[in-house]
Tab-separated table of C-alpha atoms and ligand atoms in Angstrom:
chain	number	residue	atom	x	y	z
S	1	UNK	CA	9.307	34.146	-21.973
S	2	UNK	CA	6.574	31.439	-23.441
S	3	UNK	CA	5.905	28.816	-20.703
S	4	UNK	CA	5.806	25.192	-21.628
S	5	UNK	CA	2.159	25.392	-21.031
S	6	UNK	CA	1.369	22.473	-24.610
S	7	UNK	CA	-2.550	22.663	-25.277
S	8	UNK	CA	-1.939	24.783	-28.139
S	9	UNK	CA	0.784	22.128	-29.341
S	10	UNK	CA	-1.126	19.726	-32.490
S	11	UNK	CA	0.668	17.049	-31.501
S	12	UNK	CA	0.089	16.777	-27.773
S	13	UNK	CA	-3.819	17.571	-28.495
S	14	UNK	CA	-4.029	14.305	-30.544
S	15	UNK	CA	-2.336	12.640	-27.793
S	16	UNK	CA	-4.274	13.168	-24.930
S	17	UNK	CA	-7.374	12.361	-27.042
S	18	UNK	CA	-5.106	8.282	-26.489
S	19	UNK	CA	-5.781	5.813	-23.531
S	20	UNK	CA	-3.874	5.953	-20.330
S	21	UNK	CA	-4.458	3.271	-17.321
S	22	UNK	CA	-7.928	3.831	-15.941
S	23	UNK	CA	-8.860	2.865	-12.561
S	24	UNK	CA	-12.225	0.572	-13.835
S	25	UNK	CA	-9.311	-1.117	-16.256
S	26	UNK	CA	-6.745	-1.724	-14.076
S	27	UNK	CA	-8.525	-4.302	-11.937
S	28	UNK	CA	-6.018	-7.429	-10.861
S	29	UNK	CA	-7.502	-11.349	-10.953
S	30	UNK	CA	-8.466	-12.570	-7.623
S	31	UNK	CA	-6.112	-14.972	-6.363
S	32	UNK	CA	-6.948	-18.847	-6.459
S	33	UNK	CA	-6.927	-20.677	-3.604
S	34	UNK	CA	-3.730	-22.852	-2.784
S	35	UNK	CA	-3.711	-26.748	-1.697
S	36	UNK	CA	-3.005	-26.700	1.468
S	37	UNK	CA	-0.160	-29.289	1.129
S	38	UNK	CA	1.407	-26.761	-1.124
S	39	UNK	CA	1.444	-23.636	0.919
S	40	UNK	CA	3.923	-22.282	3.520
S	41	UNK	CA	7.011	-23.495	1.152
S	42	UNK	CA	5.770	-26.834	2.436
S	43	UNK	CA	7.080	-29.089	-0.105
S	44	UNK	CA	10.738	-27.442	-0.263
S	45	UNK	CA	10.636	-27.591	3.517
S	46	UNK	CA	9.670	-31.336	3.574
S	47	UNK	CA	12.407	-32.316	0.854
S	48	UNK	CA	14.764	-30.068	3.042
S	49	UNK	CA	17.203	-30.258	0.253
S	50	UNK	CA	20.552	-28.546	2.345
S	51	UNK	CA	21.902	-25.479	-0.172
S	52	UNK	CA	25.558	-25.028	-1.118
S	53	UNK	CA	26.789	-22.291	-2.490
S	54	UNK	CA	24.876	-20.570	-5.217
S	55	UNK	CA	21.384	-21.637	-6.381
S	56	UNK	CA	20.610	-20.290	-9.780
S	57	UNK	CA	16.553	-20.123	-10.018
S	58	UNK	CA	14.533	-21.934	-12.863
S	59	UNK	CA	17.202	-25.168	-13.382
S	60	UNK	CA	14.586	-28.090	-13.002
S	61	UNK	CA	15.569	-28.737	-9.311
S	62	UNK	CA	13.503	-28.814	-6.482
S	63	UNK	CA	14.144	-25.657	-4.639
S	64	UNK	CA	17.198	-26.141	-1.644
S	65	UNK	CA	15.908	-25.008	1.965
S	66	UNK	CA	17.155	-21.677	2.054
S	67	UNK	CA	16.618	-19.045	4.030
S	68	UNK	CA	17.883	-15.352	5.571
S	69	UNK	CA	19.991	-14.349	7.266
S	70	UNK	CA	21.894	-16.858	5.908
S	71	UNK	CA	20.711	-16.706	2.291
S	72	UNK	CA	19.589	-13.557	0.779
S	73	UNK	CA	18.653	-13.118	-3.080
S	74	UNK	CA	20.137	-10.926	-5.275
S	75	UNK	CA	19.322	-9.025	-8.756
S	76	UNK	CA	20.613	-10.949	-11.945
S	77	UNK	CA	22.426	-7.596	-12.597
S	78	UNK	CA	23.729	-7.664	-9.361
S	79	UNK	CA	24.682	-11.127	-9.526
S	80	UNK	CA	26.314	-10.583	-13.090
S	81	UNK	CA	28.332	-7.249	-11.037
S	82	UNK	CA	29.302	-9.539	-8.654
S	83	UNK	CA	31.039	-11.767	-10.463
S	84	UNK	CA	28.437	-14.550	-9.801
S	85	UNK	CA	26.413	-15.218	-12.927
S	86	UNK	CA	28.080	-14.538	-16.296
S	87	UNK	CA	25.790	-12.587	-18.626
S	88	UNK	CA	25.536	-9.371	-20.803
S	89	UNK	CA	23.176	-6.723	-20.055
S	90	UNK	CA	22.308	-4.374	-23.062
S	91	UNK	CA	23.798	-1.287	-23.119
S	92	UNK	CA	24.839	-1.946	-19.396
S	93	UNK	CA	28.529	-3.100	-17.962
S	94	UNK	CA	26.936	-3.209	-14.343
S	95	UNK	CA	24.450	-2.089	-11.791
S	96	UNK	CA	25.511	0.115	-8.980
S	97	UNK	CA	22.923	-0.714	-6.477
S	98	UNK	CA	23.570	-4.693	-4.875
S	99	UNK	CA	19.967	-5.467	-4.426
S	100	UNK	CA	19.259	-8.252	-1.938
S	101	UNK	CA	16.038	-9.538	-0.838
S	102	UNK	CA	15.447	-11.717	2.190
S	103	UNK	CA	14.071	-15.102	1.319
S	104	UNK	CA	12.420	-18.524	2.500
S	105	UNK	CA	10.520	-21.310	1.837
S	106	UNK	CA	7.391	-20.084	2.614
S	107	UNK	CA	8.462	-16.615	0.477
S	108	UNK	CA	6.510	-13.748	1.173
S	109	UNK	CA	3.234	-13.619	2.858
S	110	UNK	CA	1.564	-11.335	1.285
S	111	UNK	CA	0.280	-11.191	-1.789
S	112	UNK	CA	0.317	-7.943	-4.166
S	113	UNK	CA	-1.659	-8.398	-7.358
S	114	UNK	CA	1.508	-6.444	-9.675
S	115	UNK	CA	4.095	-8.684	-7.731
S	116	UNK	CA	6.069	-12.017	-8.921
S	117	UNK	CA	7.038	-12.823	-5.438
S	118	UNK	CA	3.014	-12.697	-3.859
S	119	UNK	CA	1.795	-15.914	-2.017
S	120	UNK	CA	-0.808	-16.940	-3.989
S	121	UNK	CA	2.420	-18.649	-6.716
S	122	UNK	CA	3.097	-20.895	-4.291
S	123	UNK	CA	1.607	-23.789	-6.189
S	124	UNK	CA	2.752	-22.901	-8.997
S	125	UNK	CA	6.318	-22.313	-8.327
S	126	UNK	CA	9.036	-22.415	-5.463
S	127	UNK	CA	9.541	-19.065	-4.075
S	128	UNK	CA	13.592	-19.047	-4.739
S	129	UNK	CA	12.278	-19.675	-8.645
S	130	UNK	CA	9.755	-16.581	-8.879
S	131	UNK	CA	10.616	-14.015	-11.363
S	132	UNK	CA	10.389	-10.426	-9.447
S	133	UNK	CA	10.292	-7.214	-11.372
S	134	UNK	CA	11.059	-9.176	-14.622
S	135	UNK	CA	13.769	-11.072	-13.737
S	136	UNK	CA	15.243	-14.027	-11.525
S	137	UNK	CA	16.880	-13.855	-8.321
S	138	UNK	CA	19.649	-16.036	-7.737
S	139	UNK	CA	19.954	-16.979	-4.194
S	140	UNK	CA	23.443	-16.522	-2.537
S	141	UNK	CA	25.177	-16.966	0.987
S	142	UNK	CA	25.449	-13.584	2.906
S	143	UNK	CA	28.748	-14.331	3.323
S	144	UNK	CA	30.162	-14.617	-0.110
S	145	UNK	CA	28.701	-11.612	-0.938
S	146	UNK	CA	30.147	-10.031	1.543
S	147	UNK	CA	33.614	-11.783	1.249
S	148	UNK	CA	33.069	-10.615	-2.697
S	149	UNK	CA	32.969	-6.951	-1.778
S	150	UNK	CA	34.929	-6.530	1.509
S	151	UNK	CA	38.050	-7.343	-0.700
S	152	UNK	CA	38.028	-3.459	-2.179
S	153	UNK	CA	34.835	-2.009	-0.696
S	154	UNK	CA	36.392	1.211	-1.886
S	155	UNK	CA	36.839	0.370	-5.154
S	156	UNK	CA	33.404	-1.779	-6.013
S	157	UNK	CA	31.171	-0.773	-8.841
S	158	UNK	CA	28.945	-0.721	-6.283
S	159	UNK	CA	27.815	2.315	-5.118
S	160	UNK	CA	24.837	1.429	-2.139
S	161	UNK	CA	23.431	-1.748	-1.004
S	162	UNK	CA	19.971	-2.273	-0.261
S	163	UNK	CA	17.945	-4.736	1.665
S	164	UNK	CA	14.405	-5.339	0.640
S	165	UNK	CA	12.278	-7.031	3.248
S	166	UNK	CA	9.790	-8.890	2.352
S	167	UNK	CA	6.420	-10.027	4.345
S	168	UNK	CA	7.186	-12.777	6.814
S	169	UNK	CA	7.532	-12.964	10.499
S	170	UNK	CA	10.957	-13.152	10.569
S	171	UNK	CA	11.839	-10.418	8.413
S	172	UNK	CA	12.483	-7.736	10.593
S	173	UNK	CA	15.209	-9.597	12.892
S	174	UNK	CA	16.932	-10.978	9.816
S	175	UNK	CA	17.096	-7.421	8.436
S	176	UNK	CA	19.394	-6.720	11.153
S	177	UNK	CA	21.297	-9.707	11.331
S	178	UNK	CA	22.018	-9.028	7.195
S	179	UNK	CA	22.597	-5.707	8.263
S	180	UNK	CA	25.285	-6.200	11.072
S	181	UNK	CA	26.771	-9.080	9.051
S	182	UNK	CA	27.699	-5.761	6.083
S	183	UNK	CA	28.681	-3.255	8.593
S	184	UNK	CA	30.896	-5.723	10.423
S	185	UNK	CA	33.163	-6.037	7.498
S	186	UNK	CA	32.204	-3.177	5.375
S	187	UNK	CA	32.032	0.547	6.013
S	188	UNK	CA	28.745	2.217	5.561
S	189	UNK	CA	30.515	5.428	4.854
S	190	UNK	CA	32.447	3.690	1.832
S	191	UNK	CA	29.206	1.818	0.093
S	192	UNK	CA	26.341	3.145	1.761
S	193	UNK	CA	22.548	1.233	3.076
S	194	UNK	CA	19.270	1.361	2.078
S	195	UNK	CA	16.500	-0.070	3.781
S	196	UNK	CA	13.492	-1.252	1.451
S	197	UNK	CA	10.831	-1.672	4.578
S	198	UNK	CA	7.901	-3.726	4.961
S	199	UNK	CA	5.768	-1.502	7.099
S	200	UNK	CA	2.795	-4.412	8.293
S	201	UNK	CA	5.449	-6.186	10.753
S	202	UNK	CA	7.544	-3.008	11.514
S	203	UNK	CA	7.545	-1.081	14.606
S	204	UNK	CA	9.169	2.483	15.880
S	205	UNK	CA	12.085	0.442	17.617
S	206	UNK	CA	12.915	-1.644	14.432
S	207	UNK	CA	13.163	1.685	12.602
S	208	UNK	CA	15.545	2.747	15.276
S	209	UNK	CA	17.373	0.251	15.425
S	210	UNK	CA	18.295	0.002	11.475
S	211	UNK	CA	19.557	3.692	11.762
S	212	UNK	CA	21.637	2.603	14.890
S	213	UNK	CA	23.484	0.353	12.957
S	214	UNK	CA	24.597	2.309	10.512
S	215	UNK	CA	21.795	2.177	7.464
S	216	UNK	CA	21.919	5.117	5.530
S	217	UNK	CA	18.113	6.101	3.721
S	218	UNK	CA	14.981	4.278	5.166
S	219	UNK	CA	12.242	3.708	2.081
S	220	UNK	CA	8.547	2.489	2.250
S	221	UNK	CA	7.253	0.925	-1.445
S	222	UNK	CA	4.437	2.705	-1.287
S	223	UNK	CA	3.575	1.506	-4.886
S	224	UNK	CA	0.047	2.737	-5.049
S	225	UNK	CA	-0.522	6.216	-5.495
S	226	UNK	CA	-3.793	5.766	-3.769
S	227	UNK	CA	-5.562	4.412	-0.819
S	228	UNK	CA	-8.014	2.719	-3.114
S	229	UNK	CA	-5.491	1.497	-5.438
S	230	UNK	CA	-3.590	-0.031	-2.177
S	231	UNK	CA	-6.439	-1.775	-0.862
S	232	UNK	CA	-7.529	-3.288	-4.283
S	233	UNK	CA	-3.616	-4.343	-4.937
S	234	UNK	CA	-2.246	-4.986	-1.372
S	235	UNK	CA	-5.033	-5.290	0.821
S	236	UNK	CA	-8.409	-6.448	1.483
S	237	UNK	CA	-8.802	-6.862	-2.755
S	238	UNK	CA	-6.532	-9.447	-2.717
S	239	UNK	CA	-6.316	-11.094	0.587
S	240	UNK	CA	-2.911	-9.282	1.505
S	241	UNK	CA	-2.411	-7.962	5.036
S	242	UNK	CA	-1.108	-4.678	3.967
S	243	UNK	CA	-2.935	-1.139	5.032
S	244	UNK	CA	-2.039	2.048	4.100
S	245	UNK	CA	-2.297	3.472	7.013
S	246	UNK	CA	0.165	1.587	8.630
S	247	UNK	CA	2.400	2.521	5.661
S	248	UNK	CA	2.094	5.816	6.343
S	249	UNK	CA	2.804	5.418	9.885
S	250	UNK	CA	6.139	3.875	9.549
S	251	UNK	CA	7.196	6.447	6.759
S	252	UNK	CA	6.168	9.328	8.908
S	253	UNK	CA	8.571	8.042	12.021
S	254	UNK	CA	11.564	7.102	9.513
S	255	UNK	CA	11.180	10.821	8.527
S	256	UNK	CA	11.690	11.455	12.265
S	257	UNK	CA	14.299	8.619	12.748
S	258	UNK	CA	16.480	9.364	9.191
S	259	UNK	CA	15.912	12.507	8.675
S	260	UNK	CA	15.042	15.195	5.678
S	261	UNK	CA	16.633	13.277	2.120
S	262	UNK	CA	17.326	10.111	3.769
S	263	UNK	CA	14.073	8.547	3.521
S	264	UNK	CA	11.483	8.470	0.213
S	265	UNK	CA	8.506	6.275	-1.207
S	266	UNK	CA	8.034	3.905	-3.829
S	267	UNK	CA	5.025	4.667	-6.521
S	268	UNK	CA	4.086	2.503	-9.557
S	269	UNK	CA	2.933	4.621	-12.439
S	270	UNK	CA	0.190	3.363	-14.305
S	271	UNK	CA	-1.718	1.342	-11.764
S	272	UNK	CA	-5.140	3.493	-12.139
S	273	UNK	CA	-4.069	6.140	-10.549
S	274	UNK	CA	-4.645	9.722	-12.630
S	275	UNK	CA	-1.323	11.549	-13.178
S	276	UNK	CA	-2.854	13.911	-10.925
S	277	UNK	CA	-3.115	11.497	-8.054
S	278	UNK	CA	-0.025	10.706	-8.368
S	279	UNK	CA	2.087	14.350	-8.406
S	280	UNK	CA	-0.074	15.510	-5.813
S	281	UNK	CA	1.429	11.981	-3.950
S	282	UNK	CA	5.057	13.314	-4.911
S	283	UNK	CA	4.335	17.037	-3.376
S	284	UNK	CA	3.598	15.925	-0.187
S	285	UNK	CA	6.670	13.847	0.205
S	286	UNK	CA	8.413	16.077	-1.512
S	287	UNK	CA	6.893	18.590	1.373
S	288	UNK	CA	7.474	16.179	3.680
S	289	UNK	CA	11.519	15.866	3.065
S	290	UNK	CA	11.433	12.998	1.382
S	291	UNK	CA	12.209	11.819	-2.098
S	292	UNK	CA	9.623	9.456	-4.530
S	293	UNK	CA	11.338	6.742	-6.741
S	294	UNK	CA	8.909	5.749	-9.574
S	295	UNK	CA	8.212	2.558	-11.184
S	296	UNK	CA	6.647	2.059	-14.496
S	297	UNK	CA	4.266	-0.690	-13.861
S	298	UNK	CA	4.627	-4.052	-16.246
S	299	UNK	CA	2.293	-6.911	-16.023
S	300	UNK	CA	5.061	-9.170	-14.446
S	301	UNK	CA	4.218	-12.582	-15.813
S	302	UNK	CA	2.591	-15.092	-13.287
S	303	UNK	CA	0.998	-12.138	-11.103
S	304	UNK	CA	-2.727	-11.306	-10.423
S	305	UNK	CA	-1.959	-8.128	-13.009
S	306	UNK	CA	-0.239	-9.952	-15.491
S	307	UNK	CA	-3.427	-9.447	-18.447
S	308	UNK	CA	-3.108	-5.757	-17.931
S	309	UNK	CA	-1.382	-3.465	-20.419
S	310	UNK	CA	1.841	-1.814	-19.004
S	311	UNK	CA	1.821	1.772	-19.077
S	312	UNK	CA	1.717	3.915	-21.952
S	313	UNK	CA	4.491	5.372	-22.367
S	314	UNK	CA	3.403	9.017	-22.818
S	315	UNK	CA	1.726	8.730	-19.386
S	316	UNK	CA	4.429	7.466	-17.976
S	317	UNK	CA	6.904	10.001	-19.432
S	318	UNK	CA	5.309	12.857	-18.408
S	319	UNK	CA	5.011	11.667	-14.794
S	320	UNK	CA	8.852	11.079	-14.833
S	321	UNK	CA	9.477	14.287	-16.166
S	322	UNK	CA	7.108	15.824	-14.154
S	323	UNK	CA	8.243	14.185	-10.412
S	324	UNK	CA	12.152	15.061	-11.617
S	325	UNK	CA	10.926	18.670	-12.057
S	326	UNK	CA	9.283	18.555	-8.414
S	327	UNK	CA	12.313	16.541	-6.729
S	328	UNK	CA	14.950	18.332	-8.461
S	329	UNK	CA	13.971	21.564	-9.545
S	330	UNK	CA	11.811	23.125	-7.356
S	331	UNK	CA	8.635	23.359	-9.517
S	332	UNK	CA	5.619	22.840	-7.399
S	333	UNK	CA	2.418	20.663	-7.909
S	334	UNK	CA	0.506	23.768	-8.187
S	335	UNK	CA	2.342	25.248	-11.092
S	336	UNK	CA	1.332	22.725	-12.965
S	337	UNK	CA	-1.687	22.294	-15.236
S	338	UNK	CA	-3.884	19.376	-15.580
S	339	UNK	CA	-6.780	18.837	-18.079
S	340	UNK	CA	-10.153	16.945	-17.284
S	341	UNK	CA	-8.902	13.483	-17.452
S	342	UNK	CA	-5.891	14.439	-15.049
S	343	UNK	CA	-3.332	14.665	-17.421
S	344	UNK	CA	-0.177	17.083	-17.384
S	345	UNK	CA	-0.883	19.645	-19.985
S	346	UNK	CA	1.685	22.341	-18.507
S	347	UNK	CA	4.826	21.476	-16.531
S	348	UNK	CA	4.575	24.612	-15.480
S	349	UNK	CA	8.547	25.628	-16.064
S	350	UNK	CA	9.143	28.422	-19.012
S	351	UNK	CA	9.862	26.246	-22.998
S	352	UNK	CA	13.534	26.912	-22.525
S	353	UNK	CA	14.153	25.775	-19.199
S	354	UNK	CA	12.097	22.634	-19.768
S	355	UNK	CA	13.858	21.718	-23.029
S	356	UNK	CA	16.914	21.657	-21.121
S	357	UNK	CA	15.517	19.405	-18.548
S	358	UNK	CA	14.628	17.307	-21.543
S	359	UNK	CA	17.615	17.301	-22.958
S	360	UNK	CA	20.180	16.541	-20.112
S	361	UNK	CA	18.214	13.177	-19.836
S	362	UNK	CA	18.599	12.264	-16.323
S	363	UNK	CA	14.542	13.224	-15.766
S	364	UNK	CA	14.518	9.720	-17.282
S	365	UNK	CA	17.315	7.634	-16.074
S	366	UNK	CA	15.582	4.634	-12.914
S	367	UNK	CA	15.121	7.115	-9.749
S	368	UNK	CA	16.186	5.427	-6.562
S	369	UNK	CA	18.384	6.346	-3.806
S	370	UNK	CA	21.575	8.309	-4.856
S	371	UNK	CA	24.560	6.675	-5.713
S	372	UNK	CA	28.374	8.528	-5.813
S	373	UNK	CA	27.944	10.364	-9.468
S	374	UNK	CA	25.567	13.370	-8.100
S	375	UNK	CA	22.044	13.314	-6.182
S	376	UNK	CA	20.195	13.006	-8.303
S	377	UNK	CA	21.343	10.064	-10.330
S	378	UNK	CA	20.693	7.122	-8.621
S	379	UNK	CA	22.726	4.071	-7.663
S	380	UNK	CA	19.446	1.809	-8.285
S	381	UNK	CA	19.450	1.330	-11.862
S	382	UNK	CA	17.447	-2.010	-11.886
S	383	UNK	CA	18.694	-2.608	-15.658
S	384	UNK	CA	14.988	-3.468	-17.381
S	385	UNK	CA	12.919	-3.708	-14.223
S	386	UNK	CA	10.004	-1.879	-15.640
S	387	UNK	CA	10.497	-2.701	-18.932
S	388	UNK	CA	11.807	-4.693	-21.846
S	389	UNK	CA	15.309	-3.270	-23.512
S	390	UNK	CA	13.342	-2.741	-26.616
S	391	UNK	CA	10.883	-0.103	-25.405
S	392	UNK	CA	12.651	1.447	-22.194
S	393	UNK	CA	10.499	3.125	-19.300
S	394	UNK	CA	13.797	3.541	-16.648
S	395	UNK	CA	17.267	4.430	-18.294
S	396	UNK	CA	19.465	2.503	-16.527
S	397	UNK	CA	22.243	4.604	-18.071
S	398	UNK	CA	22.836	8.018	-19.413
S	399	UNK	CA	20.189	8.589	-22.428
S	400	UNK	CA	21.738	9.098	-26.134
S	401	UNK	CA	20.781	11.521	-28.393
S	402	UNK	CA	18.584	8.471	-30.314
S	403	UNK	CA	16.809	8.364	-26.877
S	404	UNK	CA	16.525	11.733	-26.419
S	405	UNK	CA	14.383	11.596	-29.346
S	406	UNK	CA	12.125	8.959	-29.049
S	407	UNK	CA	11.396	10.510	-25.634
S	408	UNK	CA	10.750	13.698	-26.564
S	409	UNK	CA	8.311	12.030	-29.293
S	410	UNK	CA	6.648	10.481	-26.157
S	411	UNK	CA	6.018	13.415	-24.692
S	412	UNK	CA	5.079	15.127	-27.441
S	413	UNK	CA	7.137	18.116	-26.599
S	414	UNK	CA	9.612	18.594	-30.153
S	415	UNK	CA	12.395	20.280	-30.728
S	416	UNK	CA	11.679	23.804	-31.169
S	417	UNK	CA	13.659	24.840	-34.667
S	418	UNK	CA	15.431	27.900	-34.429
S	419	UNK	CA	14.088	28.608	-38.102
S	420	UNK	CA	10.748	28.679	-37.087
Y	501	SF4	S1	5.123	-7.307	0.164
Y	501	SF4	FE1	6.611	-6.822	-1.452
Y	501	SF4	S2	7.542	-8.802	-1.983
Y	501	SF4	FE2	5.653	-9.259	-0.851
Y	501	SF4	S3	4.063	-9.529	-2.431
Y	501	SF4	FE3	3.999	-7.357	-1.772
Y	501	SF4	S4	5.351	-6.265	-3.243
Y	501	SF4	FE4	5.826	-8.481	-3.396
């Protein structure tokens, strides 16, 4: 049987002669300094507008003071799911992951260079009006949303809830009370938890204590496949407070606390990292127990990365394809081959069996934490969160044979004719 090893393949030779996003390019801005009458959320906590109900971000008002665990911000698709912000989402009827993200005036304290949300906006814009992972984030009470899905938990669209944390001191406690505020009305066994962590303020008890009460899969966003590429996007590069180490740390004791499959790391493709870099970064959590959920970075407009290009999308497809193989069908790092530049030149899976990877399509539906169609489908779909509907990176939906195509013309892998 002919592997899928490609180099003899024209068509893949002239396109790994292309670009894909070097380290020395992918350098962020360094972020301006902020008045300091205009940092901490200062001016929305000095107006100290009271919220009610639903704030919709980006409507010419002065931001309300709102903040967890009484508030919480949710996706626009989530919010559109919900029933809570009427909109149409291409080639979409709903997400089944209900995103929320903590939130307050002062936003989040640290300040990632690829992230709409980093602390260095906060002249620019309220934190309740920054665009994160290409779109807004209406902020809601916990309580609706809970009222919303507690009347048919079983039948919701939704399939898992996840709280993102975000860098601020009161993050961690709020995470619970958001946490026990779901559980005490909704059964984790019917829609399921995630955790999205924030490792800097997390300790072993917090991590405890989240499994405790009841969340289901514990995840770190990584993002960079590298220590250098954390420290030049989270750290020290860009006055941010985040190490890897301590990243690390936390994920290694949620593998202890949650268990093999319930916990995983975030990676952004695309960042500088070599595709290399970053398989070798799936294998060991895939060694580990644990599960990676990619992200095809976009310069998200307004962050210290926006002048970048996104990822090509031949780089990025063969790292999708690649981490599905290692997550899903037991092909190993070491199988596969790599040329000079560190690109994928052999999935290292025979022609046939890769074809019908290929062609089944989930390799390149959003990975995320499972949802309640099969494991490896995920209930994050994040409709167009690493990309515009026009040139997809993450299917949030099943793939059509159109799709199919243009991916396969992305990876440079075609159909082999049965003629030839
Ligand atoms: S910690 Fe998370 S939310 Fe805060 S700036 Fe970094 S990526 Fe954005």
């Amino acid at each position: 049987m002919s592997c899928s090893k490609l180099q003899g393949d024209a068509e893949l030779q002239s396109r790994t002669a292309g670009e894909f996003n070097r380290f020395e390019v992918m350098q962020p801005r360094f972020p301006m300094r902020t008045p300091p009458e205009q940092r901490n959320g200062a001016r929305v906590k000095s107006a100290d507008v009271a919220p009610s109900g639903v704030y919709l971000p980006n409507n010419n008002m002065l931001a309300p003071h709102m903040r967890s665990p009484e508030y919480v911000q949710l996706s626009t698709a989530a919010a559109v799911t919900l029933g809570i912000m009427s909109a149409r989402m291409h080639r979409c009827e709903c997400t089944r992951c209900l995103n929320l993200l903590l939130t307050y005036p002062a936003g989040c304290r640290a300040n990632c260079a690829y992230c709409g949300l980093a602390r260095h906006r906060e002249a620019e814009r309220d934190y309740a009006d920054r665009n994160f992972i290409r779109v807004d984030w209406p902020a809601v009470p916990v309580e609706q949303i809970v009222d919303i899905v507690a009347r048919d938990a079983a039948n919701s669209p939704f399939h898992r809830m996840c709280i993102s944390m975000i860098t601020h001191p009161r993050s961690d406690a709020d995470t619970v009370q958001v946490l026990r505020a779901w559980t005490a009305r909704i059964d984790p066994q019917t829609i399921p938890v995630s955790i999205l962590s924030n490792p800097t303020t997390m300790s072993r008890e917090d991590v405890v204590r989240l499994k405790e009460l009841g969340a289901d899969i514990f995840t770190v966003a990584l993002d960079a496949a590298t220590p250098a590429i954390f420290d030049r996007t989270r750290g020290k590069g860009v006055q941010s407070p985040h190490k890897w180490e301590k990243y690390w740390e936390i994920l290694l004791i949620a593998r202890e606390i949650f268990g093999a499959q319930k916990f995983g790391a975030h990676i952004i493709i695309g960042m500088g990292e070599t595709e290399r870099e970053a398989l070798e970064l799936v294998q060991r959590l895939v060694d580990l127990g644990g599960h990676s959920h990619l992200f095809c970075f976009f310069p998200e407009k307004g962050s210290l990365m926006d002048h970048l290009p996104a990822t090509p999308r031949d780089q990025w497809r063969r790292v999708q394809l690649a981490r599905y193989l290692m997550d899903y069908a037991g092909v190993r790092f070491e199988q596969m081959r790599f040329d000079e530049a560190g690109r994928i030149t052999d999935f290292g899976l025979p022609r046939a069996q890769l074809d019908a990877v290929i062609d089944a399509g989930i390799a390149f539906r959003t990975s995320g934490c499972p949802g309640k169609f099969r494991e490896d489908i995920s209930a994050c779909d994040r409709p167009y969160g690493d990309s515009p509907p026009s040139d997809i990176a993450s299917f949030p939906f099943q793939p059509d044979a159109r799709d199919l195509r243009r991916i396969r013309r992305q990876l440079g892998i075609p159909v082999i004719r049965a003629d030839k």
